[in-house]
Short mmCIF file of C-alpha atoms in Angstrom, two decimals:
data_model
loop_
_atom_site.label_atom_id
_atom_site.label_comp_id
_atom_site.label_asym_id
_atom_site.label_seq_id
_atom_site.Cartn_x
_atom_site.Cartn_y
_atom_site.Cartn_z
CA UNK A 1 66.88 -10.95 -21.53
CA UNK A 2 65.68 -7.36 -23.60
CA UNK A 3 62.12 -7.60 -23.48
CA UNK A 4 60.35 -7.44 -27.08
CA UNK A 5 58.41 -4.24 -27.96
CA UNK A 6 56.44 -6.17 -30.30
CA UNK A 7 56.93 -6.76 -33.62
CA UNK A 8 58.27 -4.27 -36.23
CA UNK A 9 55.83 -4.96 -39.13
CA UNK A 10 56.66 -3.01 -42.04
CA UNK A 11 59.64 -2.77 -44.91
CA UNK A 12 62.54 -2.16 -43.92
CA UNK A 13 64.29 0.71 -45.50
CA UNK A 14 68.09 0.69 -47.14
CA UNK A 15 69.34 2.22 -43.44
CA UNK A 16 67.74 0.06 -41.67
CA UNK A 17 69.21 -3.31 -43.16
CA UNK A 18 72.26 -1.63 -43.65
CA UNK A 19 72.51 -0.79 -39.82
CA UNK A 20 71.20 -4.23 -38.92
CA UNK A 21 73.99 -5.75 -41.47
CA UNK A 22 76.56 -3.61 -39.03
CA UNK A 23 74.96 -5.09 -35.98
CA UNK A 24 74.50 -8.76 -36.49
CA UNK A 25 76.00 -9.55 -40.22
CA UNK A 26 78.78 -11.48 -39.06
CA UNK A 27 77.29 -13.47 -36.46
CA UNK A 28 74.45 -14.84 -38.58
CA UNK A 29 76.77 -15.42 -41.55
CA UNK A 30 78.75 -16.97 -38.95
CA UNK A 31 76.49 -19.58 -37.71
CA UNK A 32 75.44 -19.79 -41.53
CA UNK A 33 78.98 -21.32 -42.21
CA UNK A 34 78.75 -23.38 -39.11
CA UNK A 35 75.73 -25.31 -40.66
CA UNK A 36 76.16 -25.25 -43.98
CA UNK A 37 79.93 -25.77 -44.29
CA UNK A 38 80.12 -23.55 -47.31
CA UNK A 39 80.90 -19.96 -47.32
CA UNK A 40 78.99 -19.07 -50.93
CA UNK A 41 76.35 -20.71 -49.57
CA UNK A 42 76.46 -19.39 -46.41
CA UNK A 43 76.52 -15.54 -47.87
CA UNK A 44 73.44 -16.46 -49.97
CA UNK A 45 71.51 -17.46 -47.17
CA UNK A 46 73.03 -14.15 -45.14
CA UNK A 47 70.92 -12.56 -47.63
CA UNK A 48 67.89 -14.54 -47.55
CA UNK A 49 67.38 -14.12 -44.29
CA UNK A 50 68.02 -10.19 -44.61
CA UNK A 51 65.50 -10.29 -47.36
CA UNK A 52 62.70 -11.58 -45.17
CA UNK A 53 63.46 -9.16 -42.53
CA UNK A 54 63.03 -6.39 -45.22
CA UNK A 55 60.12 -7.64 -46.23
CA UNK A 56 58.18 -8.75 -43.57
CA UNK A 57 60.04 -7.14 -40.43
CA UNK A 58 60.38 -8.62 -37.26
CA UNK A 59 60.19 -9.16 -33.18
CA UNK A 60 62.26 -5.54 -32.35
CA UNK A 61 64.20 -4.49 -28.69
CA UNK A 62 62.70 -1.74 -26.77
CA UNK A 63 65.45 0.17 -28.64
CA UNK A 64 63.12 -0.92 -32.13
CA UNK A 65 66.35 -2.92 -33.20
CA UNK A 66 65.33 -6.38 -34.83
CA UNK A 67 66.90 -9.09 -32.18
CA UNK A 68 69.24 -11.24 -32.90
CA UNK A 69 67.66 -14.60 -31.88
CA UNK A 70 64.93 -13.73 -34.43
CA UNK A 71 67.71 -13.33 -37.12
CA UNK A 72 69.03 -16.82 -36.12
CA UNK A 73 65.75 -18.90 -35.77
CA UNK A 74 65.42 -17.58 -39.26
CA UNK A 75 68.84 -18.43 -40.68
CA UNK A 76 68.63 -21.70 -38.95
CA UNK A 77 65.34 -22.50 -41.01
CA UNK A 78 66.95 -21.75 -44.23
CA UNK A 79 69.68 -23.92 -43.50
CA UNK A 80 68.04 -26.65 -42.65
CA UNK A 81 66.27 -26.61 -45.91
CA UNK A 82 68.90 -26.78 -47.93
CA UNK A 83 70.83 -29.43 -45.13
CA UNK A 84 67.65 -31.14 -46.29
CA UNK A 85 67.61 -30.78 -49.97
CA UNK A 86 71.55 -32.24 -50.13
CA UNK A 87 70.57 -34.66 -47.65
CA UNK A 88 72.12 -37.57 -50.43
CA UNK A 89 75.32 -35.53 -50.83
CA UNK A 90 78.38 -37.86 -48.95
CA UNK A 91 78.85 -35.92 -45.92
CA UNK A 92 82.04 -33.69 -45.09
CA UNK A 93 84.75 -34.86 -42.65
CA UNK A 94 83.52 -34.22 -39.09
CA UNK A 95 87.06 -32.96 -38.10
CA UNK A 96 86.45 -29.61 -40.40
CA UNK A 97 83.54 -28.95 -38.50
CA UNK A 98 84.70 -27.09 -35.55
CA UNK A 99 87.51 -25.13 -37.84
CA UNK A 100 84.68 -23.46 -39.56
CA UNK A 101 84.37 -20.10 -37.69
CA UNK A 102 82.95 -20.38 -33.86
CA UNK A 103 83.19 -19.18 -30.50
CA UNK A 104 86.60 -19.64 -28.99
CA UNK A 105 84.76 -19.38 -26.27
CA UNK A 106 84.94 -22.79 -23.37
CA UNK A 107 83.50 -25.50 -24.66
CA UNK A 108 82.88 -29.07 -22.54
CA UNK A 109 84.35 -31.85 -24.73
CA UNK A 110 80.54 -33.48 -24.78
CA UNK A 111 79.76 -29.91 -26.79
CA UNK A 112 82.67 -30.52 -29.00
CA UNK A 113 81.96 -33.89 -29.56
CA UNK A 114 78.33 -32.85 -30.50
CA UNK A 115 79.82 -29.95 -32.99
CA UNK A 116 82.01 -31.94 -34.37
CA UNK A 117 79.08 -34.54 -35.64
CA UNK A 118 76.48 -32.12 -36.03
CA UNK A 119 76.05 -32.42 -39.75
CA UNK A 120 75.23 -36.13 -39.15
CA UNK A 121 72.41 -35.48 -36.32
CA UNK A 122 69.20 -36.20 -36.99
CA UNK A 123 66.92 -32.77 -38.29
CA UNK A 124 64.80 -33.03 -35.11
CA UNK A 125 68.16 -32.65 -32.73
CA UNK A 126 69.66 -30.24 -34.68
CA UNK A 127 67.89 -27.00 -33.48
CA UNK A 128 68.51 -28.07 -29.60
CA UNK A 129 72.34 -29.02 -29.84
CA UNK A 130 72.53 -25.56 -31.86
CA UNK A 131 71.18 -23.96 -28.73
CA UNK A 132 72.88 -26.08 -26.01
CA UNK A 133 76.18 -26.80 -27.58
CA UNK A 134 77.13 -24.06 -29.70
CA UNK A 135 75.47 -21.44 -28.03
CA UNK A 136 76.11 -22.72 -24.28
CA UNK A 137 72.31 -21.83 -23.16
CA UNK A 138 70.90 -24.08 -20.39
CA UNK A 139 67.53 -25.71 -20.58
CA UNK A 140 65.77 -23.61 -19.33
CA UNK A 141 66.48 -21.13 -21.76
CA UNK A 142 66.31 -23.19 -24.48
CA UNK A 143 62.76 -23.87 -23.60
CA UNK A 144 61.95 -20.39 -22.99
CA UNK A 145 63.13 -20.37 -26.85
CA UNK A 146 61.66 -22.77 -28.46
CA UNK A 147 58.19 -23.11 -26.47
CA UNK A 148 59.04 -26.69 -25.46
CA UNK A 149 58.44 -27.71 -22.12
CA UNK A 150 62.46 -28.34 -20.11
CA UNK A 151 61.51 -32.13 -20.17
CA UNK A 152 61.32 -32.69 -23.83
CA UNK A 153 64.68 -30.31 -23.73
CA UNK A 154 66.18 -32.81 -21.37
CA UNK A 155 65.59 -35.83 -23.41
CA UNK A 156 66.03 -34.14 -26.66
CA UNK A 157 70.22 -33.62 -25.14
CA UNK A 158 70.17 -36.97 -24.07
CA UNK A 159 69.28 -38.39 -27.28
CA UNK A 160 72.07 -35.82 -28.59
CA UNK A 161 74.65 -36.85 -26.81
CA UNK A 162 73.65 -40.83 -27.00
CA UNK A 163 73.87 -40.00 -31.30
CA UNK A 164 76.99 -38.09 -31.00
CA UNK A 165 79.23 -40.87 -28.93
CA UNK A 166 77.57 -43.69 -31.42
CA UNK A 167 78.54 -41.37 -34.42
CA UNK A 168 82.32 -40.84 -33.31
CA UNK A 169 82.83 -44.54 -32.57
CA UNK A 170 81.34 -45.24 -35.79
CA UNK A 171 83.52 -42.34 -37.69
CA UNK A 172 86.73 -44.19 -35.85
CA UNK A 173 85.61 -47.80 -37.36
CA UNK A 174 85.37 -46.27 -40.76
CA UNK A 175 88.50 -44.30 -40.78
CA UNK A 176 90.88 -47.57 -39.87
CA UNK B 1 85.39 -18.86 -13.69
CA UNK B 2 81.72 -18.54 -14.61
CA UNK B 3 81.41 -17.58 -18.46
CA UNK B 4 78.57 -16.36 -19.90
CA UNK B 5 76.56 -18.58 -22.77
CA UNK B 6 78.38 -18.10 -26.43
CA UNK B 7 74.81 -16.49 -27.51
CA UNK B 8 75.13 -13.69 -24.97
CA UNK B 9 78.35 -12.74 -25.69
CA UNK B 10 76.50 -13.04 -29.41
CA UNK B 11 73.84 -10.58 -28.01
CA UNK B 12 76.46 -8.61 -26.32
CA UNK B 13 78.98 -8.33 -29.82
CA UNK B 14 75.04 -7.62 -31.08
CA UNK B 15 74.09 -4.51 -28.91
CA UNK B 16 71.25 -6.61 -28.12
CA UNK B 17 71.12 -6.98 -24.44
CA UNK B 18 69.20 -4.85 -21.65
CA UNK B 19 71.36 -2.28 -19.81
CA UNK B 20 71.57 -5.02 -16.92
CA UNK B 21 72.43 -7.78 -18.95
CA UNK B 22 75.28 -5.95 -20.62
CA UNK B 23 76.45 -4.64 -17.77
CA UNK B 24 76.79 -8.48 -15.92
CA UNK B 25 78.74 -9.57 -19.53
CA UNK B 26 81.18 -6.38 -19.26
CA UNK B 27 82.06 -7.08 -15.74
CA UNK B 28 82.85 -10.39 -16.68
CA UNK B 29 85.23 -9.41 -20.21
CA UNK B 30 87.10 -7.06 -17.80
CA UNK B 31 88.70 -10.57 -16.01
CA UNK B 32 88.42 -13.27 -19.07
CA UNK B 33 91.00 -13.41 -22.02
CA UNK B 34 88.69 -16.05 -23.60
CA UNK B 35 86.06 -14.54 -23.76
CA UNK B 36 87.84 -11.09 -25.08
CA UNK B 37 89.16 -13.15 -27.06
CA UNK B 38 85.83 -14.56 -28.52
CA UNK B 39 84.45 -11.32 -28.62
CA UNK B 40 87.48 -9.73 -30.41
CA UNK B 41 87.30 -12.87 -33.08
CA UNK B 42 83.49 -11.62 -33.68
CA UNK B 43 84.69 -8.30 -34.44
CA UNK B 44 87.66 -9.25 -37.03
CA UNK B 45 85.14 -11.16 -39.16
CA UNK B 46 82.62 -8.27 -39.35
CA UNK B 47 85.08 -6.04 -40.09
CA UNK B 48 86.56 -8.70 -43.01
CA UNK B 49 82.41 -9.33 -44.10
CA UNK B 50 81.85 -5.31 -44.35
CA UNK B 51 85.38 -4.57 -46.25
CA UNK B 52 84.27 -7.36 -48.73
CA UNK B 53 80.84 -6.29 -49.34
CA UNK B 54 79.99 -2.52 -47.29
CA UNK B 55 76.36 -1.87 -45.83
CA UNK B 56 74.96 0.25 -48.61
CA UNK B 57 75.94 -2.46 -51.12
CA UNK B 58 74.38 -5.24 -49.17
CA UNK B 59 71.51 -3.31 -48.49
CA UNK B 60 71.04 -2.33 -52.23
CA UNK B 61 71.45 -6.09 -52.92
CA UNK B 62 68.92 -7.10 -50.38
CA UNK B 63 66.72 -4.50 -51.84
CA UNK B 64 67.22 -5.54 -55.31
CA UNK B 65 66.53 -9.60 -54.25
CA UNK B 66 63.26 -8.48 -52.64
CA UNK B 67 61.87 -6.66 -55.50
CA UNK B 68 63.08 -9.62 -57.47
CA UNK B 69 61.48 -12.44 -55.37
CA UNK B 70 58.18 -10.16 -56.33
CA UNK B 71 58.45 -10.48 -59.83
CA UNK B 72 55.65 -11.73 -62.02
CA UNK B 73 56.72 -14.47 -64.19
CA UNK B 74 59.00 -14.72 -67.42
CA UNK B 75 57.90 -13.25 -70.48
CA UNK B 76 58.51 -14.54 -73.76
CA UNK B 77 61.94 -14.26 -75.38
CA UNK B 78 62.72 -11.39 -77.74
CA UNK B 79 65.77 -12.38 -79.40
CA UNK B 80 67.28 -15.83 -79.83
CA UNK B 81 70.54 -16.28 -81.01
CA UNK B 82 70.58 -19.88 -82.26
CA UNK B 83 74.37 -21.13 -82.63
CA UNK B 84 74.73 -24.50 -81.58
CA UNK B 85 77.27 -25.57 -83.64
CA UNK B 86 77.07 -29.61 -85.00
CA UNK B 87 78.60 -31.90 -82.88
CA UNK B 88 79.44 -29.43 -79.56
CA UNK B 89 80.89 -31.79 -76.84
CA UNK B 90 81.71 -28.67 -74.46
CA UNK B 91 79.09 -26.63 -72.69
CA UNK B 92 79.78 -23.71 -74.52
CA UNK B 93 76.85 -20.80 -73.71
CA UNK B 94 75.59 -17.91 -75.38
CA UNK B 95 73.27 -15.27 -74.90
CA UNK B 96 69.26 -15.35 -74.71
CA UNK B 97 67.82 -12.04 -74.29
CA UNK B 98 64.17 -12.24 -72.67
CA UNK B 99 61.17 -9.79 -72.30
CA UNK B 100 62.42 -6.77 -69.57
CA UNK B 101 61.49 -7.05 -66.55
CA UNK B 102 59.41 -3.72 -64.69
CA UNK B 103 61.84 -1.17 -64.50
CA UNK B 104 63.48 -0.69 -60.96
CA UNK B 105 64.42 2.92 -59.83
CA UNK B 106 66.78 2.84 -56.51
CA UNK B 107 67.13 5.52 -54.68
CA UNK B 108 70.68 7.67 -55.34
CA UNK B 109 73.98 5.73 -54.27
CA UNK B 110 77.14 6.28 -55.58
CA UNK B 111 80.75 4.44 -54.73
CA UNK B 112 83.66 7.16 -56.24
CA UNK B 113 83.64 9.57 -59.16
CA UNK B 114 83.58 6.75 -62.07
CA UNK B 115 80.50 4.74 -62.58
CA UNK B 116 80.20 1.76 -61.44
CA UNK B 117 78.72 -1.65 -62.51
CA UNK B 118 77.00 -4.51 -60.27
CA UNK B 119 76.14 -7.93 -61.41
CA UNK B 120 73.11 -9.77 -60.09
CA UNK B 121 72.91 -13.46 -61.17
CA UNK B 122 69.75 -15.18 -60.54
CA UNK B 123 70.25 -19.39 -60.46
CA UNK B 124 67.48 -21.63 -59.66
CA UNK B 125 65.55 -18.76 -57.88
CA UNK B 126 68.40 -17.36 -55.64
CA UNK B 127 70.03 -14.05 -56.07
CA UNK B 128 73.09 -12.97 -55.53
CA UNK B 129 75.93 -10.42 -56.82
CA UNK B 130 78.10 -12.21 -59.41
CA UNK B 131 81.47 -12.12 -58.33
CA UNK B 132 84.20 -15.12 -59.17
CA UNK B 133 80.96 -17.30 -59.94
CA UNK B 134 81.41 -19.65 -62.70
CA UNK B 135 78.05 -19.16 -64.96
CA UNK B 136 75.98 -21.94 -65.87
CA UNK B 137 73.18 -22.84 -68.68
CA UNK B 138 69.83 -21.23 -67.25
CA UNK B 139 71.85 -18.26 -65.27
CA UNK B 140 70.23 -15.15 -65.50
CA UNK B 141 71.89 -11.43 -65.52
CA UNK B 142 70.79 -8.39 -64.32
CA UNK B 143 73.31 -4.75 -64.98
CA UNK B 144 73.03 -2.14 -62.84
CA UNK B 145 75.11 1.08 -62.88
CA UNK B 146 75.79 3.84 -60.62
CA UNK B 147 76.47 6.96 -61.66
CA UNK B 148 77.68 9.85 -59.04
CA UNK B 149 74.94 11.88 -57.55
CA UNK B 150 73.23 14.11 -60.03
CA UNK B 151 75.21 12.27 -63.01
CA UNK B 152 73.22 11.24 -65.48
CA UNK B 153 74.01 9.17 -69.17
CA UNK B 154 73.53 6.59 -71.72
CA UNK B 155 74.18 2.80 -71.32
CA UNK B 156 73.83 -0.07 -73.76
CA UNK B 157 74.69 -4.12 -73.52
CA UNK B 158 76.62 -5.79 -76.26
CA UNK B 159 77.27 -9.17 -77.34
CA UNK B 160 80.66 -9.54 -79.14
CA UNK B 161 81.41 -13.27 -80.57
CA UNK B 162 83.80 -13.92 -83.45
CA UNK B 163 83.45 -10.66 -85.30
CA UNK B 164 79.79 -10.11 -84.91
CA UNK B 165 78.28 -7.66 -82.49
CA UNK B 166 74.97 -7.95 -81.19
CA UNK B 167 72.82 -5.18 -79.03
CA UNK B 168 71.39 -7.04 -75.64
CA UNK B 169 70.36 -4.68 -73.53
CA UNK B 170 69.06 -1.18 -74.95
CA UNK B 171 66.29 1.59 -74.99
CA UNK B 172 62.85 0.45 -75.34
CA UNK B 173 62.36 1.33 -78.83
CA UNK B 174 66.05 -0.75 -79.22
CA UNK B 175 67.41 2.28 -81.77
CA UNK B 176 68.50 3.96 -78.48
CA UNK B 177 70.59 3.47 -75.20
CA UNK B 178 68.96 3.43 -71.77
CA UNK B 179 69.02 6.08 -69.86
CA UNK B 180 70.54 6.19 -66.68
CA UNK B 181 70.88 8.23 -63.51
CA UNK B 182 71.98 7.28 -59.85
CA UNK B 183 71.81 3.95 -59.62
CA UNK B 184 70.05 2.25 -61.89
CA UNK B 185 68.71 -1.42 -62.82
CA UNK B 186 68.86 -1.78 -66.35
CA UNK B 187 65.96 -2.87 -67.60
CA UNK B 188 65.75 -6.59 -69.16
CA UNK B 189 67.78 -9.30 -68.57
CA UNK B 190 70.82 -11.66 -69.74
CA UNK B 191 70.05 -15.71 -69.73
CA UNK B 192 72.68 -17.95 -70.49
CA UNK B 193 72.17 -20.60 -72.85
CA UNK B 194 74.11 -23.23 -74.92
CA UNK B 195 75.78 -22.19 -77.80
CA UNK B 196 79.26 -22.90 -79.85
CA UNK B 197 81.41 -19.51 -79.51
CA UNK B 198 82.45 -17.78 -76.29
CA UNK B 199 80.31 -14.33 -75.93
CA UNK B 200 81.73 -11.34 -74.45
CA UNK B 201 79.32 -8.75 -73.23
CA UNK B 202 80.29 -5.65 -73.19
CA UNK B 203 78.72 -2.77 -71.26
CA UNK B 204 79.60 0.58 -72.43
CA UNK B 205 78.17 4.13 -70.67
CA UNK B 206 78.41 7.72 -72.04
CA UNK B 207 77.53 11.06 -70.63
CA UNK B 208 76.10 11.73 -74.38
CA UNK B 209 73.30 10.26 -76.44
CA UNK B 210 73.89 8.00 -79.28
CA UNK B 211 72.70 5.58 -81.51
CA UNK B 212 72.61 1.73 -81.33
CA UNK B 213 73.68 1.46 -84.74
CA UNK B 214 76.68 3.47 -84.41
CA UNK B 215 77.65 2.16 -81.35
CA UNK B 216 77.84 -1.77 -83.36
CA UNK B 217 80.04 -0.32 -85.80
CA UNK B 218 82.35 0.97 -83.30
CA UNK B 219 82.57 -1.95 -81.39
CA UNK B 220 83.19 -4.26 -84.07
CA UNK B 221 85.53 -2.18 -85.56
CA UNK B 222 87.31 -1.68 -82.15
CA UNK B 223 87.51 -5.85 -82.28
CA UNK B 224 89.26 -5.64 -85.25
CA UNK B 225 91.52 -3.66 -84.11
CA UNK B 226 91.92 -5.38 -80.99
CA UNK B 227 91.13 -2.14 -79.52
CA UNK B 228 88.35 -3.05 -77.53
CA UNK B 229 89.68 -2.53 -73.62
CA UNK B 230 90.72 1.44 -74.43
CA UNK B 231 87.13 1.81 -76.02
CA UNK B 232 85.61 5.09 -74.51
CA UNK B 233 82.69 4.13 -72.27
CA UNK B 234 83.74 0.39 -71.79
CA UNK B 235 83.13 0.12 -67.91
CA UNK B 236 82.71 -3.68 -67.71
CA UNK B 237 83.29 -6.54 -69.74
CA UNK B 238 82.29 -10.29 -69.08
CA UNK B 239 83.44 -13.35 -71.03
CA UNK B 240 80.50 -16.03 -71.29
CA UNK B 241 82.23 -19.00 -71.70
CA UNK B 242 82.38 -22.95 -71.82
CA UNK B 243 83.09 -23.94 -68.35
CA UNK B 244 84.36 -27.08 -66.71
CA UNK B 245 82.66 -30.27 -68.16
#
């Protein structure tokens, strides 16, 4: 993995975002239509999280580029706000979730499974099937990311996959 | 066949990995469709997100939504137009013009040879560029205009509904036009509120001075005339209307 420099602590000039709009724009407005399932709000949030940055910086490559984990942690917080706040909204058919824009990259069918329910996951498993199932990092890495200890990661996937199977058998009763 | 995680082909799309690391992921692309494939998919939607909205805008609209989030609060309203009609069913909005905000200088941008006009809409505390956005009651609009570098000229808001004409945004002392340069944030506001006629605002620029009054008579005469779109110096029009109930 780059190593950090440390952070970059200052405001961000016009070039700067710009640049980092060219480098990582699509990816994090990406993963903000994975979550959020709607593309206006998805761009708004692109932008929120692009404000912060210019604002208030952030953990930078040895290069002095702003990385893109940092850019996700952050979008993923502002989603999950507003996942919050419309928490009493019906939900959105779990089949749309996986045509919203991902990886066409492998996936197991446990991780599609998982995607497919996501919206319906409880806040707390959220972040870790992000991380495992979307972007296909192991434990270990996920608990290099999040500071949790691999255990907790371990039981946090179990409990994942445990909601997602209970969720799709549930979806199936409801749809007969 | 071994692929790497989705997030480091992220990284990788990203130009975010160490010289090792992005050497391991290459290796690998040279022998995976899928994953060129992935990678390829990445590169098709930044290149759809940048030819909808190019870095210089987004960066000017980040810019703009940071200097916005630092705001102090609301002042009070200046002008009030107060048409609720009797007996309104529809949602029909007009115009509330409130106290201007601190005046925002950008730095010089331009997009062409003609000026050009951006939209910010404020709702419930988020910012963003108004674009096919329905507009709602407690909406508020910002103008700004960019001018090519080293142009420089006069711009002025107005409020057309039924055959009145209204000035909304103007010069400080309101007699006068702001002056613009560059890019420039127009100083005050636009809030949309309830009212009984459709509004249209109409933004008009010119290279020379002139006078608020005159410009009033012009445009309503223009709207008699159903002249109004070959005005000189219209460059942007919006109709505030009732919406979907």
């Amino acid at each position: 993995m780059a190593s950090s420099i440390g952070p970059i602590q200052r405001r961000l000039s016009r070039e700067e975002i710009a640049a980092l709009y060219v480098r990582t724009g699509a990816l994090v407005l990406r993963r903000c239509r994975f979550l959020l399932r709607d593309e206006a709000e998805a761009e708004d949030v692109l932008q929120e999280v692009f404000v912060r940055v210019m604002r208030y910086g952030g953990p930078a490559s040895e290069e002095g580029r702003i990385e893109l984990a940092f850019l996700y942690r952050t979008a993923e917080r502002c989603c999950f706000d507003r996942m919050k706040k419309r928490s009493r909204e019906p939900l959105q058919d779990p089949d749309s979730a996986v045509e919203i824009a991902v990886h066409t990259a492998e996936r197991s069918e446990a991780a599609q499974l998982v995607l497919r329910f996501f919206e319906r996951l409880s806040p707390k498993l959220q972040q870790v099937a992000l991380l495992h199932h979307l972007d296909g990092l192991p434990q270990e890495r996920i608990a290099e990311e999040l500071s949790w200890s691999r255990r907790t990661i371990g039981k946090k996937l179990k409990q994942i996959d445990q909601q997602a199977q209970r969720l799709a058998v549930q979806w199936k009763e409801r749809k007969k | 066949m071994n692929h790497p995680p989705a997030f480091d082909l992220d990284r990788f799309a990203a130009k975010d990995l160490d010289p090792a690391e992005t050497s391991r992921v290459q290796g690998h692309l040279q022998e995976c469709p899928k994953c060129q494939q992935a990678l390829a998919g990445i590169e098709d939607e930044r290149k759809a997100m940048i030819s909808r909205l190019s870095p210089p805008q987004f960066a000017a609209l980040v810019d703009v939504r940071a200097s916005l989030s630092d705001r102090r609060a609301w002042g009070r309203p200046l002008v009030i137009w107060s048409l609720a009609g009797a007996g309104v069913a529809a949602a029909l909005l007009a115009v509330v013009l409130l106290a201007p905000w601190a005046d925002h200088q950008d730095q010089a941008r331009w997009m062409g040879s003609a000026p050009t006009v951006r939209i910010y809409l404020n709702r419930n505390g988020s910012t963003m560029t108004l674009t096919q956005e329905h507009l709602q009651i407690g909406d508020r609009l910002r103008y700004e205009v960019t001018l090519p570098p080293g142009k420089k000229g006069y711009a002025a808001l107005v409020a057309v509904e039924a055959t009145n004409v209204f000035p909304v945004l103007t010069g400080s002392n309101q007699a006068d036009p702001i002056r613009v340069s560059d890019t420039s944030l127009l100083p005050g506001s636009v809030a949309v509120e309830s009212g009984s006629e459709p509004t249209l605002l109409c933004l008009i620029f010119r290279p020379e001075p002139y006078s608020m009054n005159d410009l009033i008579r012009e445009v309503g005469q223009a709207r008699l005339e159903k002249k109004l779109d070959s005005m000189p110096g219209l460059i942007h029009q919006l109709l505030v209307e009732a919406g979907p109930q």
